[in-house]
Short mmCIF file of C-alpha atoms and ligand atoms in Angstrom, two decimals:
data_model
loop_
_atom_site.label_atom_id
_atom_site.label_comp_id
_atom_site.label_asym_id
_atom_site.label_seq_id
_atom_site.Cartn_x
_atom_site.Cartn_y
_atom_site.Cartn_z
CA MET G 1 -44.77 -7.31 57.96
CA PHE G 2 -45.86 -7.53 54.10
CA GLU G 3 -49.18 -5.65 55.10
CA GLN G 4 -46.72 -2.55 56.58
CA VAL G 5 -45.16 -2.26 53.35
CA LYS G 6 -48.32 -2.20 51.63
CA THR G 7 -49.92 0.58 53.77
CA ILE G 8 -46.81 2.64 53.01
CA LEU G 9 -47.36 2.30 49.43
CA ASP G 10 -50.87 2.26 49.66
CA SER G 11 -50.55 5.81 51.54
CA ALA G 12 -48.32 6.79 49.38
CA ILE G 13 -50.69 6.64 46.36
CA ALA G 14 -53.26 7.88 48.10
CA GLY G 15 -51.41 10.93 49.03
CA GLY G 16 -50.50 11.76 45.56
CA GLU G 17 -46.71 10.94 46.15
CA LEU G 18 -46.81 7.89 43.65
CA GLY G 19 -49.34 9.11 40.90
CA PRO G 20 -50.95 7.45 38.03
CA HIS G 21 -48.55 5.56 35.50
CA GLN G 22 -45.48 6.83 37.24
CA ARG G 23 -42.95 3.79 37.90
CA ILE G 24 -41.97 2.65 41.48
CA PRO G 25 -38.63 2.06 42.66
CA SER G 26 -37.27 -1.26 42.26
CA GLU G 27 -37.50 -4.42 44.73
CA ARG G 28 -34.00 -3.75 45.83
CA GLU G 29 -34.32 -0.18 46.46
CA LEU G 30 -37.33 -0.82 48.08
CA SER G 31 -35.97 -3.84 50.38
CA VAL G 32 -33.15 -1.05 51.76
CA ALA G 33 -35.50 1.84 51.75
CA LEU G 34 -38.37 0.40 53.97
CA GLY G 35 -36.19 -2.49 55.81
CA ALA G 36 -37.59 -5.09 54.86
CA SER G 37 -36.74 -8.24 52.79
CA ARG G 38 -37.36 -8.48 49.15
CA MET G 39 -39.09 -11.24 49.51
CA THR G 40 -41.35 -9.09 51.73
CA ILE G 41 -41.48 -6.43 49.38
CA ARG G 42 -42.74 -8.76 46.39
CA GLN G 43 -45.64 -10.35 48.56
CA ALA G 44 -46.69 -6.90 49.04
CA LEU G 45 -46.59 -6.03 45.25
CA VAL G 46 -48.10 -9.03 44.47
CA GLU G 47 -51.03 -8.72 46.22
CA MET G 48 -51.20 -4.74 45.31
CA MET G 49 -51.41 -6.00 41.17
CA ALA G 50 -53.84 -8.52 42.50
CA GLU G 51 -55.74 -5.79 43.94
CA GLY G 52 -55.31 -3.64 40.77
CA SER G 53 -53.48 -0.51 42.52
CA LEU G 54 -50.47 -1.63 40.54
CA TYR G 55 -49.47 -2.95 37.29
CA THR G 56 -46.42 -4.19 35.37
CA ARG G 57 -45.11 -3.79 31.73
CA SER G 58 -43.06 -6.79 31.18
CA GLY G 59 -39.06 -6.34 31.20
CA LYS G 60 -39.97 -2.67 32.40
CA GLY G 61 -41.03 -2.31 36.02
CA THR G 62 -44.10 -2.33 38.16
CA TYR G 63 -46.51 1.20 37.87
CA VAL G 64 -49.23 2.66 39.92
CA ALA G 65 -52.28 2.22 38.14
CA GLU G 66 -54.57 4.69 37.82
CA ARG G 67 -57.97 5.19 40.51
CA LYS G 68 -60.45 3.20 39.22
CA ILE G 69 -63.83 4.59 38.34
CA GLU G 70 -66.67 4.00 40.83
CA GLN G 71 -69.48 2.80 39.26
CA PRO G 72 -73.23 2.76 41.93
CA LEU G 73 -75.73 0.29 40.42
CA GLN G 74 -78.40 2.34 41.96
CA ARG G 75 -79.13 4.55 38.96
CA LEU G 76 -79.79 3.60 35.14
CA THR G 77 -76.79 5.63 33.65
CA SER G 78 -75.09 5.32 30.63
CA PHE G 79 -71.35 4.96 29.79
CA THR G 80 -71.72 8.92 28.29
CA GLU G 81 -73.43 10.28 31.28
CA ASP G 82 -70.90 7.61 34.43
CA ILE G 83 -67.68 9.11 32.18
CA ARG G 84 -69.02 13.02 32.37
CA ALA G 85 -69.42 12.71 35.76
CA ARG G 86 -65.95 12.34 36.86
CA GLY G 87 -65.10 15.09 34.74
CA SER G 88 -63.82 12.93 31.37
CA ARG G 89 -64.28 13.22 27.85
CA PRO G 90 -66.49 10.18 26.73
CA ALA G 91 -65.85 8.77 22.96
CA SER G 92 -66.37 5.23 21.20
CA ARG G 93 -64.45 3.35 18.34
CA VAL G 94 -67.36 2.05 16.47
CA LEU G 95 -66.33 -1.49 15.92
CA ALA G 96 -69.46 -2.77 14.07
CA LEU G 97 -72.75 -1.12 13.04
CA ALA G 98 -74.64 -3.06 10.98
CA LEU G 99 -78.36 -4.92 10.86
CA LEU G 100 -78.47 -8.53 11.11
CA PRO G 101 -81.66 -11.25 11.71
CA ALA G 102 -82.33 -11.97 15.43
CA PRO G 103 -80.88 -15.13 16.26
CA LEU G 104 -82.48 -17.01 18.56
CA GLU G 105 -80.88 -16.40 22.02
CA LEU G 106 -81.04 -12.83 21.13
CA ALA G 107 -84.77 -12.90 20.04
CA VAL G 108 -85.50 -14.51 23.36
CA ALA G 109 -83.57 -12.03 25.26
CA LEU G 110 -85.23 -9.09 23.53
CA GLY G 111 -88.55 -10.49 23.36
CA VAL G 112 -89.33 -10.47 19.33
CA ARG G 113 -89.53 -13.48 16.86
CA PRO G 114 -86.24 -15.03 15.26
CA GLY G 115 -85.49 -13.20 11.97
CA THR G 116 -86.75 -9.65 13.49
CA GLU G 117 -84.49 -6.58 11.93
CA LEU G 118 -82.22 -6.02 15.06
CA VAL G 119 -78.93 -3.26 15.15
CA ARG G 120 -75.84 -4.37 16.35
CA LEU G 121 -73.55 -1.61 17.79
CA ARG G 122 -70.41 -2.80 18.97
CA ARG G 123 -67.83 -0.33 20.64
CA LEU G 124 -64.72 0.34 22.23
CA ARG G 125 -65.81 2.79 25.01
CA LEU G 126 -62.67 5.62 25.51
CA ALA G 127 -62.62 7.76 28.73
CA ASN G 128 -59.78 10.58 27.21
CA ASP G 129 -58.83 8.34 24.69
CA ASP G 130 -57.79 5.66 27.03
CA PRO G 131 -59.79 2.13 26.33
CA LEU G 132 -62.20 0.92 29.35
CA ALA G 133 -64.86 -1.10 27.88
CA ILE G 134 -66.35 -3.22 24.82
CA GLU G 135 -69.75 -3.10 24.57
CA THR G 136 -72.24 -4.72 22.21
CA SER G 137 -75.93 -3.45 21.81
CA HIS G 138 -78.60 -4.63 20.37
CA VAL G 139 -81.71 -2.72 19.63
CA ALA G 140 -85.08 -4.26 17.67
CA HIS G 141 -84.70 -1.56 14.44
CA ALA G 142 -88.16 -1.12 14.21
CA LEU G 143 -88.39 0.68 17.61
CA CYS G 144 -85.12 2.78 15.52
CA PRO G 145 -84.99 3.06 12.34
CA GLY G 146 -82.24 4.68 10.71
CA LEU G 147 -79.84 4.20 14.26
CA VAL G 148 -77.30 2.42 11.62
CA ASP G 149 -76.85 6.10 9.96
CA VAL G 150 -75.59 7.60 13.51
CA ASP G 151 -71.87 8.71 14.37
CA PHE G 152 -71.40 6.90 17.48
CA SER G 153 -67.60 7.39 17.72
CA THR G 154 -69.27 10.91 20.14
CA SER G 155 -73.01 10.13 20.12
CA SER G 156 -74.82 8.84 23.41
CA LEU G 157 -76.53 5.83 22.75
CA TYR G 158 -78.74 6.21 25.56
CA GLU G 159 -79.68 10.16 24.58
CA THR G 160 -80.43 8.62 20.67
CA LEU G 161 -82.79 6.55 22.01
CA THR G 162 -84.42 9.35 23.83
CA THR G 163 -84.51 12.29 22.28
CA ARG G 164 -84.61 10.89 18.44
CA TYR G 165 -86.65 7.97 18.88
CA GLY G 166 -88.75 9.22 22.00
CA LEU G 167 -87.69 5.75 24.04
CA THR G 168 -87.58 6.74 27.92
CA LEU G 169 -85.13 4.06 29.22
CA ARG G 170 -86.69 3.21 32.70
CA SER G 171 -84.71 0.53 34.47
CA ALA G 172 -82.64 -2.34 33.66
CA LYS G 173 -81.82 -6.15 34.90
CA GLN G 174 -78.05 -6.56 34.81
CA THR G 175 -75.88 -9.32 35.26
CA ILE G 176 -71.96 -9.29 35.94
CA GLU G 177 -69.30 -11.74 36.52
CA ALA G 178 -65.45 -11.98 36.74
CA SER G 179 -63.57 -13.19 33.50
CA GLU G 180 -60.65 -13.59 31.50
CA ALA G 181 -60.38 -11.61 28.61
CA LEU G 182 -60.26 -13.18 25.04
CA PRO G 183 -57.26 -12.31 23.44
CA ASP G 184 -59.05 -9.98 20.76
CA GLU G 185 -60.57 -8.28 24.28
CA ARG G 186 -57.06 -8.19 25.79
CA GLN G 187 -55.49 -6.21 22.24
CA LEU G 188 -58.34 -4.00 22.14
CA LEU G 189 -58.41 -2.84 25.52
CA ASP G 190 -55.07 -2.76 25.88
CA LEU G 191 -55.47 -5.22 29.18
CA PRO G 192 -51.75 -5.43 31.13
CA ARG G 193 -51.10 -9.28 31.48
CA HIS G 194 -53.32 -11.26 34.74
CA VAL G 195 -55.56 -8.36 34.63
CA PRO G 196 -58.78 -9.94 34.63
CA VAL G 197 -62.67 -8.16 33.29
CA LEU G 198 -65.95 -7.55 34.15
CA ARG G 199 -68.27 -9.33 31.83
CA LEU G 200 -71.41 -7.66 31.96
CA HIS G 201 -74.78 -8.28 30.46
CA ARG G 202 -78.18 -5.87 30.38
CA LEU G 203 -81.74 -6.06 29.50
CA THR G 204 -82.73 -1.95 29.60
CA PHE G 205 -86.39 -1.40 29.74
CA ALA G 206 -88.94 1.42 28.72
CA ASP G 207 -91.68 2.96 30.98
CA ASP G 208 -93.78 0.35 28.73
CA GLY G 209 -92.07 -2.19 30.03
CA ARG G 210 -90.66 -3.06 26.48
CA VAL G 211 -87.47 -4.83 26.31
CA VAL G 212 -85.36 -1.84 24.42
CA GLU G 213 -81.66 -3.48 24.43
CA PHE G 214 -79.58 -5.96 25.17
CA VAL G 215 -76.06 -5.47 25.64
CA ARG G 216 -72.60 -7.79 26.50
CA ALA G 217 -70.26 -6.03 27.88
CA VAL G 218 -66.42 -6.47 28.87
CA TYR G 219 -65.04 -3.74 31.33
CA ARG G 220 -61.67 -3.73 32.75
CA GLY G 221 -61.31 -5.07 36.08
CA ASP G 222 -58.35 -3.34 36.94
CA ARG G 223 -60.26 0.36 35.90
CA TYR G 224 -63.85 -0.42 37.27
CA GLN G 225 -65.52 -1.15 40.80
CA LEU G 226 -69.09 -1.32 41.07
CA GLN G 227 -70.74 0.33 43.99
CA VAL G 228 -74.02 -0.77 45.74
CA GLN G 229 -75.79 0.02 48.50
CA LEU G 230 -77.27 -2.24 50.79
CA ARG G 231 -80.52 -1.80 53.02
C1 GLP Y 301 -73.99 1.23 29.78
C2 GLP Y 301 -74.86 0.39 29.76
C3 GLP Y 301 -74.68 -0.50 28.28
C4 GLP Y 301 -75.38 1.24 27.67
C5 GLP Y 301 -74.48 2.33 27.62
C6 GLP Y 301 -74.99 3.56 27.02
O1 GLP Y 301 -72.46 1.82 29.79
N1 GLP Y 301 -73.59 -0.24 30.71
O2 GLP Y 301 -75.76 -1.20 28.10
O3 GLP Y 301 -75.70 0.56 26.37
O4 GLP Y 301 -74.12 2.32 28.76
O5 GLP Y 301 -73.67 4.13 26.65
P1 GLP Y 301 -74.04 5.88 25.60
O6 GLP Y 301 -75.43 6.42 25.82
O7 GLP Y 301 -73.25 6.47 26.25
O8 GLP Y 301 -73.69 5.40 23.96
#
């Protein structure tokens, strides 16, 4: 029975009768309208929240979530390209942009000596002003002198590395894990309660095999879907 309730609500969302951020009827109203017990309705809603198609705002009701961004993993793309590809406007809030001597862990990842000067760029990534991800990139300063002076609220890191520093980014090795958000991440991402995040690590390589970038990122689990083609 709860599967039927889910199907009805899923089709209303897919058909656009229930749009993103629209409040859905209360459990009581749904129970009357669909002729199902409130327990059945609740079970359907809890599953839909876990799947990311609905979300709650405490004390305010249950709402339809925005359609997830489908990100194919076959190609090496930047956040800017991904967001533009779906017709939205990419931007960033720069949380940190500074030089630092490479601690051991980052030195190993980037293949440089510990203490080598790195640029660290931490950004809240936005699409149409909505926060979607927090990304912290590290690049050896020798590869991109002056990068700390770039205004990354509107510029793309990959475009800058390519056009200004002549680096051709060719491939990346990426790890993706499910995770709980830390309190500061939850706040920056404006993450609804109980929504998990995707934690990504990426090592990006230039065409000559050099490591250019080491990134740690946190993506909203309710806004992202990663797609892979299996052959
Ligand atoms: C993606 C990657 C990051 C990379 C970023 C660059 O989000 N996961 O590793 O740093 O793109 O994005 P942009 O060129 O928009 O700054």
